[in-house]
XYZ file of C-alpha atoms in Angstrom:
663
model
C 73.655 133.116 87.204
C 76.487 135.514 86.154
C 79.083 134.712 83.721
C 81.950 132.494 85.025
C 84.275 134.006 87.427
C 88.179 133.726 87.249
C 90.896 133.042 89.878
C 94.651 133.672 89.272
C 96.813 130.954 90.873
C 100.369 131.283 92.089
C 102.949 128.579 93.311
C 104.270 131.177 95.801
C 101.374 131.189 98.157
C 97.903 129.614 98.412
C 94.885 131.354 96.802
C 91.334 131.416 98.417
C 88.091 131.887 96.542
C 84.343 131.494 96.988
C 82.717 129.326 94.355
C 78.824 129.478 94.001
C 77.072 126.176 93.256
C 76.381 125.832 89.580
C 78.682 128.675 88.633
C 81.833 127.897 86.724
C 85.120 129.315 87.803
C 87.958 129.689 85.432
C 91.443 129.015 86.879
C 94.431 131.048 85.557
C 97.239 128.446 85.597
C 99.409 130.267 83.015
C 100.236 133.723 84.421
C 102.442 132.668 87.310
C 104.343 129.344 86.903
C 107.710 127.926 88.070
C 110.712 128.456 85.773
C 111.093 125.681 83.169
C 107.579 124.309 83.501
C 106.087 123.045 80.339
C 103.210 120.833 81.527
C 100.866 120.664 84.508
C 98.458 118.333 86.347
C 95.215 118.899 88.195
C 93.679 117.336 91.189
C 91.075 118.351 93.746
C 88.779 117.398 96.476
C 85.904 115.151 95.863
C 83.303 117.906 96.036
C 84.883 119.749 93.191
C 84.182 119.189 89.524
C 87.137 119.794 87.256
C 86.752 120.406 83.450
C 89.558 120.647 80.963
C 88.657 122.981 78.033
C 90.810 122.456 74.941
C 90.877 122.094 71.073
C 91.152 118.403 70.343
C 92.732 119.309 66.934
C 95.651 121.002 68.679
C 95.917 119.106 72.092
C 95.868 115.380 72.823
C 94.370 114.356 76.092
C 97.121 112.898 78.304
C 97.066 109.336 79.398
C 98.968 107.441 81.884
C 101.645 109.451 83.586
C 101.396 112.207 80.930
C 100.305 115.791 81.770
C 98.577 118.734 79.960
C 100.866 120.986 77.941
C 101.183 124.364 79.499
C 99.570 126.061 76.605
C 97.167 128.833 76.482
C 94.793 126.796 74.489
C 94.228 124.489 77.484
C 91.948 125.959 80.231
C 90.884 124.690 83.698
C 87.281 125.243 84.734
C 85.915 123.984 88.124
C 82.561 124.177 89.792
C 80.978 122.781 93.038
C 77.547 121.144 93.552
C 77.122 121.708 97.129
C 77.648 124.267 99.868
C 80.745 123.850 102.061
C 80.376 122.809 105.741
C 83.359 125.150 106.674
C 85.328 127.951 105.238
C 88.104 126.572 102.727
C 87.138 123.055 103.145
C 87.622 122.190 99.508
C 90.948 122.239 97.616
C 92.345 122.284 93.986
C 95.963 121.636 93.423
C 97.923 122.363 90.154
C 101.281 120.600 89.851
C 103.898 121.970 87.269
C 106.343 119.792 85.522
C 109.277 120.237 83.261
C 110.483 118.245 80.215
C 111.087 115.376 80.805
C 108.675 115.191 83.629
C 110.566 114.050 86.690
C 109.480 115.648 90.015
C 107.150 118.616 90.219
C 108.705 121.923 89.802
C 106.131 123.459 92.070
C 102.407 123.638 93.067
C 99.656 126.126 93.154
C 96.935 125.556 95.697
C 93.341 126.970 95.733
C 91.221 126.644 98.716
C 87.620 126.927 98.048
C 84.497 127.608 99.943
C 81.324 126.406 98.185
C 78.227 128.835 98.633
C 74.744 127.832 97.430
C 73.188 131.267 96.587
C 70.131 131.231 94.364
C 66.821 133.027 93.688
C 64.074 130.847 92.665
C 60.522 131.578 91.594
C 57.771 129.482 89.772
C 59.671 129.826 86.363
C 58.064 126.481 85.384
C 54.474 128.021 85.844
C 53.198 125.066 87.917
C 51.905 127.062 90.802
C 55.018 126.005 92.980
C 58.507 127.323 93.457
C 60.989 124.704 92.341
C 64.931 125.000 92.056
C 65.816 125.878 88.545
C 68.885 125.703 86.597
C 67.089 127.238 83.404
C 67.738 130.731 82.082
C 65.820 132.511 84.816
C 66.868 135.914 83.403
C 64.713 135.484 80.306
C 60.968 135.143 79.956
C 59.579 133.163 77.005
C 55.943 132.999 75.669
C 54.109 129.838 74.484
C 53.390 126.280 75.762
C 57.028 125.438 75.861
C 58.008 128.806 77.426
C 59.140 129.559 80.982
C 59.360 132.555 83.248
C 57.781 133.724 86.337
C 54.524 135.665 86.610
C 53.629 138.524 88.863
C 49.960 139.667 89.669
C 49.173 143.274 89.986
C 48.092 143.421 93.636
C 45.028 145.552 92.775
C 42.360 144.162 95.065
C 41.653 145.074 98.616
C 41.895 142.212 100.997
C 41.623 144.124 104.282
C 38.583 146.344 104.938
C 40.961 148.568 106.991
C 42.745 149.581 103.772
C 41.840 152.735 102.024
C 42.738 152.077 98.464
C 43.987 148.938 96.642
C 46.561 146.647 98.376
C 49.251 147.822 95.952
C 49.308 151.189 97.673
C 50.295 149.452 101.086
C 53.881 149.416 102.013
C 52.942 147.277 104.984
C 51.249 143.965 104.799
C 47.481 144.640 105.912
C 46.350 141.023 105.722
C 47.942 137.580 105.393
C 45.405 136.809 102.612
C 47.412 139.496 100.813
C 50.268 137.006 100.433
C 48.222 134.782 98.111
C 48.179 137.801 95.579
C 51.995 137.894 95.439
C 54.486 135.655 93.867
C 56.641 133.626 96.324
C 60.456 133.725 95.819
C 62.912 131.459 97.632
C 66.293 133.031 98.446
C 68.759 130.094 99.150
C 71.794 131.253 101.164
C 73.501 128.020 102.202
C 77.152 128.652 103.187
C 79.263 128.445 106.358
C 78.169 131.365 108.788
C 81.821 132.481 108.958
C 81.666 133.363 105.111
C 79.080 136.119 105.924
C 81.637 137.892 108.138
C 83.339 139.182 104.987
C 80.586 138.880 102.409
C 76.985 139.922 102.359
C 73.902 139.220 100.306
C 72.298 142.139 98.430
C 68.881 142.229 96.820
C 68.442 144.666 93.939
C 65.911 145.782 91.434
C 66.670 148.074 88.421
C 65.453 151.674 88.864
C 63.097 151.430 86.160
C 61.553 148.351 87.750
C 61.314 149.684 91.281
C 58.096 151.547 90.576
C 56.539 148.466 88.999
C 57.102 145.910 91.837
C 57.521 145.545 95.627
C 59.257 142.951 97.628
C 58.396 141.695 101.069
C 60.836 139.597 103.225
C 59.456 137.129 105.535
C 61.329 137.032 108.958
C 60.066 134.117 110.714
C 57.061 135.022 112.718
C 53.273 134.886 111.950
C 52.760 138.649 112.700
C 51.922 141.017 109.867
C 54.956 143.100 111.053
C 57.218 140.115 110.301
C 56.758 140.868 106.676
C 59.039 143.793 105.874
C 58.889 145.782 102.583
C 62.584 145.669 101.375
C 62.323 146.749 97.695
C 59.974 148.847 95.786
C 59.557 152.562 94.881
C 62.555 154.463 96.303
C 64.014 151.168 97.513
C 66.467 149.743 95.000
C 68.754 147.548 97.230
C 68.494 145.634 100.449
C 71.248 144.038 102.466
C 69.716 140.705 103.506
C 69.749 140.287 107.322
C 70.766 136.531 107.155
C 70.541 134.661 110.536
C 73.308 132.106 111.526
C 72.349 128.697 110.175
C 69.759 130.206 107.907
C 69.605 128.431 104.464
C 66.347 129.611 102.963
C 64.715 132.987 103.141
C 61.162 133.671 101.900
C 60.400 136.624 99.760
C 57.008 137.732 98.318
C 56.743 139.945 95.246
C 53.805 141.942 93.978
C 53.223 143.884 90.825
C 52.340 147.549 91.126
C 51.015 148.342 87.590
C 49.709 146.530 84.454
C 51.569 146.617 81.199
C 51.085 149.895 79.484
C 52.401 152.119 76.740
C 55.576 152.874 78.740
C 55.817 149.539 80.362
C 56.298 146.169 78.575
C 55.531 144.312 81.614
C 58.932 142.617 82.296
C 60.680 143.269 85.586
C 63.661 141.495 87.388
C 64.917 140.759 90.844
C 68.438 140.006 91.563
C 70.506 138.789 94.559
C 74.403 139.319 94.685
C 77.063 137.822 96.906
C 79.178 141.016 97.699
C 82.765 141.013 98.867
C 82.917 143.535 101.724
C 86.690 143.399 102.131
C 87.247 145.597 99.015
C 86.654 149.115 98.372
C 84.395 149.763 96.439
C 82.551 146.529 97.378
C 82.555 144.089 94.508
C 79.738 141.628 93.527
C 81.288 138.156 93.340
C 78.309 136.663 91.368
C 74.680 137.520 90.882
C 71.598 135.534 90.338
C 68.537 137.114 88.570
C 64.842 136.249 88.111
C 62.675 137.832 85.438
C 59.022 138.235 85.839
C 56.195 139.283 83.475
C 53.279 141.150 84.982
C 50.122 139.219 84.303
C 47.802 141.118 81.974
C 44.136 142.322 82.288
C 42.089 139.975 80.217
C 38.472 140.550 78.887
C 35.994 137.730 78.662
C 33.600 137.275 75.622
C 29.943 136.355 75.533
C 31.011 132.730 75.125
C 32.256 132.370 78.548
C 29.720 131.266 81.198
C 27.997 134.047 83.073
C 28.670 134.390 86.883
C 26.887 137.706 87.852
C 24.449 140.019 86.097
C 24.610 143.700 87.080
C 21.773 146.126 86.478
C 20.692 149.338 88.063
C 17.541 150.543 89.824
C 16.554 153.943 88.309
C 13.651 156.358 88.532
C 12.640 158.761 85.724
C 9.440 160.397 84.271
C 8.029 157.073 83.287
C 8.473 155.849 86.887
C 10.984 153.210 88.202
C 12.231 150.460 86.043
C 10.787 147.842 88.230
C 9.319 145.665 85.536
C 12.662 145.727 83.568
C 14.447 144.530 86.800
C 11.781 141.721 87.351
C 12.315 140.574 83.655
C 16.136 140.614 84.186
C 15.731 138.721 87.331
C 13.767 136.016 85.637
C 16.318 135.710 82.811
C 19.192 135.492 85.372
C 17.376 132.674 87.117
C 17.052 130.723 83.846
C 20.676 131.013 83.222
C 21.655 130.127 86.814
C 23.302 133.420 87.141
C 23.357 135.698 90.246
C 21.639 139.146 89.958
C 23.241 142.118 91.332
C 21.164 145.245 91.567
C 22.930 148.611 92.007
C 20.504 150.823 93.919
C 19.823 154.461 93.039
C 21.751 155.793 96.005
C 24.903 154.252 94.485
C 24.179 154.811 90.663
C 22.821 158.393 91.153
C 20.067 157.589 88.612
C 22.689 156.535 85.999
C 21.523 153.332 84.372
C 24.273 152.824 81.822
C 26.383 150.301 83.857
C 28.026 148.730 80.879
C 29.418 152.109 79.825
C 30.967 152.584 83.261
C 33.044 149.413 83.594
C 34.256 146.225 81.946
C 34.837 143.105 83.858
C 37.992 140.989 83.231
C 40.432 139.162 85.353
C 44.152 138.547 85.819
C 45.947 135.253 86.430
C 49.150 133.731 87.546
C 49.841 129.955 88.002
C 48.996 130.079 91.689
C 46.069 132.535 91.715
C 43.479 134.268 89.624
C 40.920 136.830 90.519
C 38.559 139.212 88.648
C 39.508 142.841 87.950
C 37.051 145.640 87.027
C 38.237 148.202 84.605
C 36.756 151.374 85.283
C 36.171 153.659 82.194
C 37.109 157.465 81.998
C 33.231 158.196 81.537
C 32.778 159.293 85.192
C 29.112 159.980 85.394
C 26.614 158.920 88.094
C 28.221 155.577 88.371
C 31.726 156.791 88.497
C 32.251 155.578 92.270
C 30.440 152.393 91.975
C 33.335 150.204 90.670
C 35.926 151.500 93.288
C 33.543 151.656 96.214
C 31.341 148.529 95.690
C 33.225 146.197 93.278
C 36.837 146.427 94.629
C 37.364 144.106 97.564
C 38.939 140.887 98.749
C 40.087 138.969 95.607
C 38.414 141.473 93.297
C 40.687 144.054 91.697
C 40.409 147.433 90.264
C 42.156 149.322 87.343
C 41.311 152.523 85.560
C 42.766 154.751 82.977
C 41.837 158.419 82.535
C 42.948 160.950 79.852
C 44.775 163.949 81.214
C 45.028 165.632 77.831
C 41.717 165.274 75.994
C 37.990 165.679 76.814
C 36.027 162.410 77.398
C 33.938 161.452 74.430
C 31.010 158.913 74.119
C 33.432 156.552 72.567
C 35.386 156.275 75.819
C 32.348 154.344 77.460
C 32.858 150.629 77.529
C 29.752 149.948 75.713
C 32.262 150.727 72.884
C 34.349 147.833 73.937
C 33.838 144.111 73.095
C 35.942 140.830 72.697
C 35.569 138.085 70.243
C 35.730 134.342 71.220
C 38.877 132.673 70.315
C 39.672 132.621 66.650
C 42.231 131.660 64.108
C 43.203 133.914 61.290
C 45.354 132.453 58.467
C 47.026 130.076 60.914
C 47.592 132.726 63.503
C 45.783 131.698 66.778
C 44.068 134.104 69.199
C 43.143 131.680 71.894
C 41.825 134.630 74.122
C 40.010 136.350 71.211
C 40.556 139.912 70.123
C 39.377 143.056 71.622
C 37.029 145.193 69.373
C 37.130 149.016 69.960
C 34.641 151.310 68.286
C 36.476 154.166 66.337
C 36.375 156.365 63.247
C 37.321 155.460 59.740
C 41.087 155.332 59.386
C 42.689 158.791 58.632
C 39.249 160.432 58.966
C 39.752 162.500 61.981
C 36.591 161.530 63.656
C 35.879 160.399 67.222
C 38.157 157.594 68.806
C 38.453 156.098 72.168
C 40.888 157.931 74.394
C 44.494 156.960 73.566
C 45.396 156.107 77.205
C 42.689 153.418 77.073
C 43.703 152.157 73.690
C 47.331 151.964 74.709
C 46.632 150.127 77.874
C 44.545 147.472 76.018
C 47.103 146.969 73.480
C 49.903 146.658 75.979
C 48.380 143.555 77.545
C 49.402 141.824 74.237
C 47.215 138.683 74.629
C 44.109 139.903 72.870
C 45.489 142.024 69.933
C 42.969 144.998 69.885
C 41.122 145.693 66.610
C 39.387 149.078 65.693
C 36.166 148.933 63.954
C 33.992 151.764 62.619
C 31.415 152.794 65.111
C 31.640 156.767 64.638
C 28.638 156.586 62.136
C 26.497 156.015 65.146
C 25.142 158.824 67.310
C 26.257 157.136 70.560
C 29.112 155.511 68.688
C 29.454 152.145 70.478
C 30.165 148.895 68.876
C 27.384 147.157 70.874
C 24.837 148.925 68.697
C 25.549 146.824 65.615
C 27.389 143.639 66.751
C 27.437 141.056 69.358
C 28.697 137.461 69.761
C 26.651 134.407 70.986
C 27.781 130.943 71.773
C 26.695 127.997 69.755
C 27.169 124.228 70.260
C 28.589 123.427 66.791
C 32.379 123.160 66.018
C 32.733 126.944 65.384
C 31.409 127.643 68.939
C 29.971 130.991 68.187
C 28.247 133.333 65.776
C 28.744 136.924 65.005
C 25.372 138.807 64.980
C 25.360 142.039 62.959
C 22.549 144.498 62.849
C 21.099 144.467 59.243
C 18.818 147.056 57.664
C 18.756 145.161 54.346
C 17.475 142.108 56.141
C 14.858 144.085 57.933
C 13.660 145.862 54.725
C 13.673 142.507 52.945
C 11.432 140.986 55.846
C 9.169 143.955 55.536
C 8.942 143.543 51.797
C 8.139 139.893 52.164
C 5.282 140.600 54.633
C 3.886 143.285 52.399
C 3.842 140.816 49.486
C 2.064 138.300 51.863
C -0.766 140.936 52.402
C 0.369 142.405 55.746
C 1.365 145.803 54.500
C -0.859 147.589 57.138
C 0.569 145.714 60.012
C 2.252 148.517 62.196
C 5.524 148.968 63.883
C 5.258 150.023 67.440
C 1.892 148.397 67.815
C 1.063 147.967 71.584
C 3.144 150.960 72.636
C 1.499 154.021 74.182
C 2.544 157.544 73.315
C 4.312 156.334 70.080
C 3.261 156.998 66.606
C 2.778 153.734 64.699
C 4.086 153.191 61.337
C 2.717 150.513 58.946
C 4.966 148.377 56.805
C 3.575 150.072 53.730
C 4.501 153.506 55.205
C 7.895 152.391 56.166
C 8.817 150.901 52.819
C 7.567 153.995 51.052
C 9.457 156.462 53.329
C 12.281 157.421 50.916
C 14.261 159.143 53.739
C 14.123 156.104 56.036
C 15.204 153.945 53.215
C 18.266 156.248 52.363
C 19.121 156.395 56.004
C 19.313 152.626 56.239
C 21.256 152.141 52.863
C 23.908 154.430 54.607
C 23.684 152.463 57.784
C 24.063 149.168 55.765
C 27.063 150.547 54.006
C 28.786 151.245 57.278
C 27.961 147.736 58.686
C 29.153 146.104 55.498
C 32.558 148.041 55.914
C 32.787 146.519 59.349
C 31.608 143.090 58.059
C 34.577 142.846 55.719
C 37.037 144.055 58.419
C 35.713 141.474 60.939
C 35.765 138.524 58.319
C 39.328 139.428 57.477
C 40.728 140.196 61.004
C 38.739 137.499 62.766
C 38.940 134.762 60.127
C 35.196 134.603 59.658
C 33.211 133.337 56.804
C 29.658 134.207 55.879
C 28.391 131.123 57.475
C 29.729 132.524 60.805
C 27.524 135.626 60.590
C 23.902 136.091 61.276
C 22.079 139.099 60.064
C 19.578 140.465 62.660
C 16.940 142.731 61.059
C 17.270 146.298 62.245
C 16.425 149.878 61.011
C 18.204 153.035 61.798
C 17.318 156.719 61.228
C 19.756 159.634 60.922
C 19.759 162.558 63.246
C 22.477 165.397 62.528
C 24.288 162.896 60.306
C 24.600 160.213 63.023
C 22.518 156.967 63.097
C 20.127 155.934 65.897
C 18.129 152.763 66.241
C 14.710 153.289 64.708
C 13.116 150.741 67.014
C 14.760 148.882 69.853
C 18.209 147.543 68.854
C 17.948 143.713 69.053
C 21.801 143.095 68.779
C 22.306 145.284 71.823
C 21.354 142.178 73.864
C 22.650 140.564 77.129
C 24.080 137.029 76.527
C 23.884 134.649 79.543
C 25.073 131.399 78.112
C 22.188 129.935 75.824
C 19.907 132.522 77.280
C 19.621 135.840 75.279
C 17.796 138.983 76.798
C 16.682 140.779 73.644
C 15.231 144.312 73.507
C 11.583 143.823 72.399
C 11.277 145.507 69.020
C 7.511 146.088 68.949
C 7.442 145.014 65.314
C 4.336 144.613 63.140
C 1.999 141.948 64.662
C 1.121 139.203 62.140
C -1.391 136.656 63.327
C -0.891 137.973 66.829
C 2.913 137.537 66.800
C 5.623 140.195 66.341
C 7.291 139.421 62.921
C 10.656 140.685 64.053
C 10.712 138.443 67.031
C 9.618 135.498 64.984
C 12.333 136.271 62.481
C 15.063 136.416 65.276
C 13.854 133.288 66.853
C 13.975 131.377 63.478
C 17.578 132.621 63.131
C 18.921 131.966 66.675
C 16.926 129.133 68.188
C 18.145 126.480 65.610
C 21.631 127.265 67.067
C 20.624 126.110 70.558
C 19.721 129.596 71.894
C 16.756 130.766 73.881
C 15.234 134.084 73.061
C 13.670 136.209 75.797
C 12.367 139.709 74.537
C 12.290 142.236 77.141
C 10.586 145.675 77.078
C 13.228 148.336 77.601
C 11.472 150.956 75.202
C 10.969 153.846 77.635
C 13.566 153.222 80.304
C 16.391 152.493 77.897
C 15.705 152.792 74.146
C 14.234 156.255 74.218
C 17.378 157.419 76.024
C 19.466 155.937 73.043
C 20.499 152.774 74.888
C 19.308 149.135 75.252
C 19.596 146.127 77.436
C 23.300 145.584 76.912
C 24.054 149.223 77.726
C 22.089 148.943 80.876
C 23.474 145.687 82.078
C 26.963 144.123 82.779
C 27.983 140.643 83.107
C 30.963 139.071 85.107
C 31.963 135.731 83.437
C 34.262 132.716 84.158
C 37.828 133.147 83.110
C 39.131 131.276 80.076
C 40.585 127.930 81.013
C 43.435 128.771 78.486
C 46.456 130.024 80.283
C 47.537 133.406 78.839
C 51.205 132.652 79.083
C 50.710 129.916 76.415
C 49.839 132.600 73.875
C 52.476 133.408 71.293
C 51.798 137.113 70.455
């Protein structure tokens, strides 16, 4: 509510005022008093609360037939706790006395009309609107916080709609109301009051393009929901009907937090005196909202849907890969979604095109696909095929710089929840592949980085991926769930672990066992040859230094220890100063709960078994994980990608509520 109002009283004539429920009104009893008055007394109707405000060190509270001194240090404050039944049905009387106090020298009378005017939203974050006397104008983070939440209405509930629902100025479906935050406008007062007062809803100009308000006007038709506030609509005079005490409003967000938008908006209602010119607001009630962020889900969250593309190239269709992924999805009880060639236009890199996340308010949550600025063959798939009822869509595109490989969302990951030196990140931290600090190399587009940082709940962290030819974080790291107290492990590609394994196998007498054994049209390399290849060794010393740099950053910024990291054997080779995977990159895996779909490395066969596969199994299966090695060599690896690049997973949202975060 607004600050307390003030009413000046006079013994010459009665005064009249409207008093809002819960709002204190200061009575000026000093400016106009009878001659000789030195003391005063106060009385009022039973529906009026009277408070005397004074300094006990200077004023003694009167007892018996004594009265309050007519001193500026004594103030009279009143309030009402219910709406009036009729105009001016409440009264306060100030009686003035001389010294000694015989009869009253005069009286000032105030006739009051109580009006219950309030805006209420789900400030308690329970999923229901309740009347609140809390500070609704403020929004506070944390488990003890308060403040209402808005969803960005970025899904498409009606098939008749062309774009997302937030572009509609008229309700297209009643389902759309579930994506909005309900607000109740209480307007309980005698009908006669509104002959000289009106209710006006307002949004600040800066907020009008971030939110839209619909007013429910009684019926069940979609036409009964009128847009009253939003872009180019800053105020609305409420059309209150006689006897109407509650009016339903529905508020939607129009944009996620971003570099130029902190995510906070507000809605106000004012009771305006129309008898004056200019019209004067008598008091105002305001509710603040925070727009719900877009949230990524890490590999530790259970999978719901696995997306892959059907493609055709010089080696034929990727039918066997799709069959293998189908088997993996079945093991993980995960639904397989195949994007056909007619929709992907032979673009297989579905992880690079989009990232699945979600948005949530206390009353509703739904998934939201984030469409990357990459815009290749799959560019229309997220908008045309993913966007739908209760499935939102958001994108950011750079208007000033050319799109680079680092703008693809294979270059985007998120850690599981972590604690770093006592600071909790209950929704994890987003990882963005980038160049070294102050190096001037490739970075993800600023418009995307700004968007991710503005969500505030997953504190983005830039790591070094510019050493790689493609330049994506998924080429050297991933996270897998575990059943121990930590709950996850960070997997890092490790050239040193691979060279150490090969050296061990050489010493065991298997030096002639060959990499790429079993692959057609691929030159085989024995363990002895690879270990003797000085260029290959130097390439991997460089790759290891780059990964070690990231290792220290990740340990520091995610609060990890060496025990939390598993080194996965992997070799790289340099081409034009950038690294590429020498054999299928095993950390570039798809994680479906405990089931891992790992690129088949075609490592040296020892006793009929791939020594690289055996090493990875020995590292991961004791953690309760199940390793399935899938051949992606010709369809993905030879095109500088692997299984993770060629798949995408929608996961369950966090059970943790983002508004409990303390950024």
